[in-house]
Short mmCIF file of C-alpha atoms in Angstrom, two decimals:
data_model
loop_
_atom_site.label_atom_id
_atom_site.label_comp_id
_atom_site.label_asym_id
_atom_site.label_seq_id
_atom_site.Cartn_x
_atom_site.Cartn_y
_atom_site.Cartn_z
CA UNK O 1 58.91 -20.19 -10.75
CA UNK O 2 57.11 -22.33 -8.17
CA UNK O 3 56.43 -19.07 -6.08
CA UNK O 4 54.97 -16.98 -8.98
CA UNK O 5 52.81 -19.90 -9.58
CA UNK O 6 51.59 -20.32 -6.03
CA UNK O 7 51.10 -16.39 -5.71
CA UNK O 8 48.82 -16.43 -8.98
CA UNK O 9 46.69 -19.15 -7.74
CA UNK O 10 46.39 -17.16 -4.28
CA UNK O 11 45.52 -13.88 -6.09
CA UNK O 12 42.67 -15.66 -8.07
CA UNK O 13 41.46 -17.58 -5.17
CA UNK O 14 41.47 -14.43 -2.95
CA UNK O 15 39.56 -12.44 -5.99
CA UNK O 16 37.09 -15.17 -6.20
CA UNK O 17 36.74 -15.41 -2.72
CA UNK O 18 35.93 -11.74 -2.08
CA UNK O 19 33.43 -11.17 -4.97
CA UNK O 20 31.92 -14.15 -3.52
CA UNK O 21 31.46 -12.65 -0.42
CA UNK O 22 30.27 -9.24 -1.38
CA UNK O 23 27.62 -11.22 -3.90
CA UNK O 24 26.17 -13.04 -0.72
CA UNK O 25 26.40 -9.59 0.87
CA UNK O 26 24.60 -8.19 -1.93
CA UNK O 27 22.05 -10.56 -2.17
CA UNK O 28 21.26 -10.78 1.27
CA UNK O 29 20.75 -7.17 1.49
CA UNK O 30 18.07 -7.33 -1.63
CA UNK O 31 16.41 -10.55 0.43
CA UNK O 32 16.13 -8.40 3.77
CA UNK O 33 14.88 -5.07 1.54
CA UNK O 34 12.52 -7.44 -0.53
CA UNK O 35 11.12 -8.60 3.35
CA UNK O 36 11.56 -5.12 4.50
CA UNK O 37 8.75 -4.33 1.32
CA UNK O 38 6.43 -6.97 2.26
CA UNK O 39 5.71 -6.12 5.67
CA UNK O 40 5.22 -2.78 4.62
CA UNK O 41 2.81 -4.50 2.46
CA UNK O 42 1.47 -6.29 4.66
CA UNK O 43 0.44 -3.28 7.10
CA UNK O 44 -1.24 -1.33 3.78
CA UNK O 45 -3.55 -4.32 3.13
CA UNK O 46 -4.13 -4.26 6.79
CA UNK O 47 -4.81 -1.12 7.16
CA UNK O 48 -7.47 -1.20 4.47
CA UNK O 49 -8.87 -4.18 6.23
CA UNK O 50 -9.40 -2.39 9.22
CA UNK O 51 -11.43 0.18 6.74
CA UNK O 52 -13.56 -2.60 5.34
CA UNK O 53 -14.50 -3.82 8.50
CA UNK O 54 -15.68 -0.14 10.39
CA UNK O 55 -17.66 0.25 6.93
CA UNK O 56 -20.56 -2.57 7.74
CA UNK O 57 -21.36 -1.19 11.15
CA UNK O 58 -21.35 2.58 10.06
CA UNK O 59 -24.13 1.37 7.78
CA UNK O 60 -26.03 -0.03 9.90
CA UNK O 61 -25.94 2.74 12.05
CA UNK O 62 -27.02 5.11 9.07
CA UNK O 63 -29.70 2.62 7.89
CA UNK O 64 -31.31 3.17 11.71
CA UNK O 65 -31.70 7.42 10.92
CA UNK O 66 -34.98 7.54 8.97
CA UNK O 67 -35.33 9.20 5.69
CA UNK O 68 -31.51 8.61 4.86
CA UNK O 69 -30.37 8.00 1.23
CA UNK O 70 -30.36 4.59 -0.08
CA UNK O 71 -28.03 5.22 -2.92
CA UNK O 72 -25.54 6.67 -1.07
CA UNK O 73 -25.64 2.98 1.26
CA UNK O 74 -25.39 1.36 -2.10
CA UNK O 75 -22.73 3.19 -3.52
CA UNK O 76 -20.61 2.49 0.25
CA UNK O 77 -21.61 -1.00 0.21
CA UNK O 78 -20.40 -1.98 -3.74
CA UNK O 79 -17.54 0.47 -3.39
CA UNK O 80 -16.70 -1.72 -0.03
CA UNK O 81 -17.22 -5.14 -1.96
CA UNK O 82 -15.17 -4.42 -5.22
CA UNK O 83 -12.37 -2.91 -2.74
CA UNK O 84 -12.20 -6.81 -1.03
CA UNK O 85 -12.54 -8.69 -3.98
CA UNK O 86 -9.22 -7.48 -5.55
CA UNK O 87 -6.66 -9.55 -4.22
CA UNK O 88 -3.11 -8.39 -4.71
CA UNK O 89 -0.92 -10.56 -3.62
CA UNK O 90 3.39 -9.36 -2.86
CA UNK O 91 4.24 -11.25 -6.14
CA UNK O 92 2.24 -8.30 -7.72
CA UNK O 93 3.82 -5.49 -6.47
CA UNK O 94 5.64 -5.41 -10.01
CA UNK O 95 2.68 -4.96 -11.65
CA UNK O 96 1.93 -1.72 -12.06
CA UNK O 97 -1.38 -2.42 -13.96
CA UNK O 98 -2.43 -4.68 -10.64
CA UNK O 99 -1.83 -2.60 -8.44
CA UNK O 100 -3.31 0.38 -9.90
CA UNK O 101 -6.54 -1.31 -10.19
CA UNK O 102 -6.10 -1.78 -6.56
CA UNK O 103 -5.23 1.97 -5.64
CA UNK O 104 -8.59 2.42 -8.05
CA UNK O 105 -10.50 0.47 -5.87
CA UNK O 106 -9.65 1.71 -2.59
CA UNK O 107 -9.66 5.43 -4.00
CA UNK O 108 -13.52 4.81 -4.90
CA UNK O 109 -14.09 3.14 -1.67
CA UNK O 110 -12.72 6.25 0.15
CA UNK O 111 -14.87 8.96 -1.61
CA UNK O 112 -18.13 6.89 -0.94
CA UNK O 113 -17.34 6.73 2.35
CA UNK O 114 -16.48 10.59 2.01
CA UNK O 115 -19.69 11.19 0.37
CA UNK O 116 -21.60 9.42 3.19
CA UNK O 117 -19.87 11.26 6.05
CA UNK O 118 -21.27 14.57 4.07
CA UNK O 119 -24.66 13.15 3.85
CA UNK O 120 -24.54 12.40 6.91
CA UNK O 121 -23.81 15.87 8.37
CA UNK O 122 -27.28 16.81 6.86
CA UNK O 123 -29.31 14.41 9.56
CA UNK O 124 -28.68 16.25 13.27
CA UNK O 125 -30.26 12.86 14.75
CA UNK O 126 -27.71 10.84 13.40
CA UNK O 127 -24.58 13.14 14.25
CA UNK O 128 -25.58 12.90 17.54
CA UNK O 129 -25.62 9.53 18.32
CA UNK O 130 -22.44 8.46 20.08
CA UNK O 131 -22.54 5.51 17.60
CA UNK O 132 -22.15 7.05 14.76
CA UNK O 133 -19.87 9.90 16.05
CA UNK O 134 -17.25 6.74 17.08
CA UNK O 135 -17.56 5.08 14.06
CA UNK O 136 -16.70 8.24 12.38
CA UNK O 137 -13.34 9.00 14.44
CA UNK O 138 -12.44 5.53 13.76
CA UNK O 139 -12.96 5.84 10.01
CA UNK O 140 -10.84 9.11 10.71
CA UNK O 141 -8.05 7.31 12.41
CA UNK O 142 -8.03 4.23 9.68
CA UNK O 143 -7.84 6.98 6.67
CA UNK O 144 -4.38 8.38 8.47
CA UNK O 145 -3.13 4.94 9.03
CA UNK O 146 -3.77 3.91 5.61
CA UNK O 147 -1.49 7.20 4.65
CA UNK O 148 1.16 6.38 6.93
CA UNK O 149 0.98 2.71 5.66
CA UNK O 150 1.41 4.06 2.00
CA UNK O 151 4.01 6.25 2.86
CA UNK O 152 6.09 3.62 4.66
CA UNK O 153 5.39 1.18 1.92
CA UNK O 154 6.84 3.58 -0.80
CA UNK O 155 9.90 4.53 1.57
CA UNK O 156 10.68 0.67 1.70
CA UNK O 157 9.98 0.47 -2.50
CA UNK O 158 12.57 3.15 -3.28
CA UNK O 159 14.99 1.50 -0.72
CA UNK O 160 14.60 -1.64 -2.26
CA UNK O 161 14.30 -0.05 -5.93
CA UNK O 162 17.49 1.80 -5.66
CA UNK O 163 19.37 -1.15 -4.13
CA UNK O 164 18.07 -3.28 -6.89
CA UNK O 165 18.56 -0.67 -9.52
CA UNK O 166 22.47 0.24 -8.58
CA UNK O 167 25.93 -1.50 -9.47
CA UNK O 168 26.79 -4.09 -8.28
CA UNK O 169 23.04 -5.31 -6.61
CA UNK O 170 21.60 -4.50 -10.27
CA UNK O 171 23.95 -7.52 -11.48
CA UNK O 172 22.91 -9.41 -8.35
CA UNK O 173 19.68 -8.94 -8.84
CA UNK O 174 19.07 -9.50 -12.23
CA UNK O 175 20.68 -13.34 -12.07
CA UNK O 176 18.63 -13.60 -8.89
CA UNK O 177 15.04 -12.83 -10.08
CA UNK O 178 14.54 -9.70 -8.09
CA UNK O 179 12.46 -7.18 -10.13
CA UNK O 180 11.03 -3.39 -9.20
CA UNK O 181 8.40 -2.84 -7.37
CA UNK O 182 5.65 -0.44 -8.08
CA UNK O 183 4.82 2.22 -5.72
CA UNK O 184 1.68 4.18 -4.70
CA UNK O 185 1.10 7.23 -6.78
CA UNK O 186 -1.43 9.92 -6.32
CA UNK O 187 -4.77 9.62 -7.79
CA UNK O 188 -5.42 11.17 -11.44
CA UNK O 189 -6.35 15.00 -10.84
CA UNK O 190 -4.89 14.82 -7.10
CA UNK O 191 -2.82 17.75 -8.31
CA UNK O 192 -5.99 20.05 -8.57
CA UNK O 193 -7.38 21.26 -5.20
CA UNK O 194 -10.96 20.77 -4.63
CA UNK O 195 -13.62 23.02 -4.26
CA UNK O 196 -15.12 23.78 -1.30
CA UNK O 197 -18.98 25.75 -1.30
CA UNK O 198 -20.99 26.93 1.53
CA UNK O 199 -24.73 26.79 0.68
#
């Protein structure tokens, strides 16, 4: 009787014990997927920093080509300053509202500086000044970081999503405070291809 006891105890300790251990397994994976979404984050908002920065000195070297469209400046410079003043922070990644406003902003700072490349292409002086044509690859090179920074960033949200979202890390996670993040999507009429003229 003494034995049957003992063996009980053992079997509950043992069932305890392991549930305990996967649990900490579990949540440590979430905690290293959660970091792994951050960094990726990080290197977006970098990225776009990088962006920000290029954007004052191709300005300045349009504003030096004479005759060149002051709205167009404008439109770069206020797209540039309402991209930097929206701060979203990693605790905001759930937010799908937050960080669409920030896609939003970045989206209209990218077809300014679109529309000012184009402009550009109309003044032959200012296309061939070695200033401007480095400033340009460099925009160039930024734009396909920031897409390779997106991509990463939603390959390390649907990692962290799915972990989150299955059995037993969805239990895990719930009593643990770890919530979906929200992913880049494409812009609204992305789906539509654009038109291109030759005048």
């Amino acid at each position: 009787m003494r034995s049957t006891g003992t063996l009980v105890i053992l079997f509950i300790v043992l069932v305890v014990g392991f549930a305990g251990c996967a649990g900490c397994g579990t949540y440590n994976g979430l905690v290293s997927l959660e970091e792994g979404v951050e960094q990726a984050w990080g290197n977006v908002e970098t990225t776009y920093q990088r962006r920000a920065d290029l954007i004052p000195n191709l300005v300045s070297t349009v504003q030096g080509a004479a005759d060149f469209e002051r709205e167009t400046l404008e439109s770069v410079t206020n797209a540039r300053a309402r991209a930097t003043s929206i701060n979203l922070s990693v605790d905001d990644l759930g937010d799908a509202e937050a960080v669409q406003e920030y896609m939003a902003a970045q989206s209209a700072l990218g077809g300014a500086l679109g529309r000012l490349i184009a402009v550009a292409e109309s003044y032959p002086q200012l296309t061939a000044t070695a200033a401007f044509r480095d400033l340009q690859a460099q925009l160039e090179g930024t734009e396909n970081r920031i897409n390779v920074a997106r991509r990463d960033y939603n390959g390390a949200v649907r990692t962290y999503n799915t972990k989150v979202r299955q059995f037993p890390g969805s239990i895990i996670a719930s009593f643990t405070g770890f919530e979906r993040r929200t992913p880049f999507e494409a812009e609204a009429g992305a789906e539509t291809a654009p038109t291109v003229e030759f005048n």
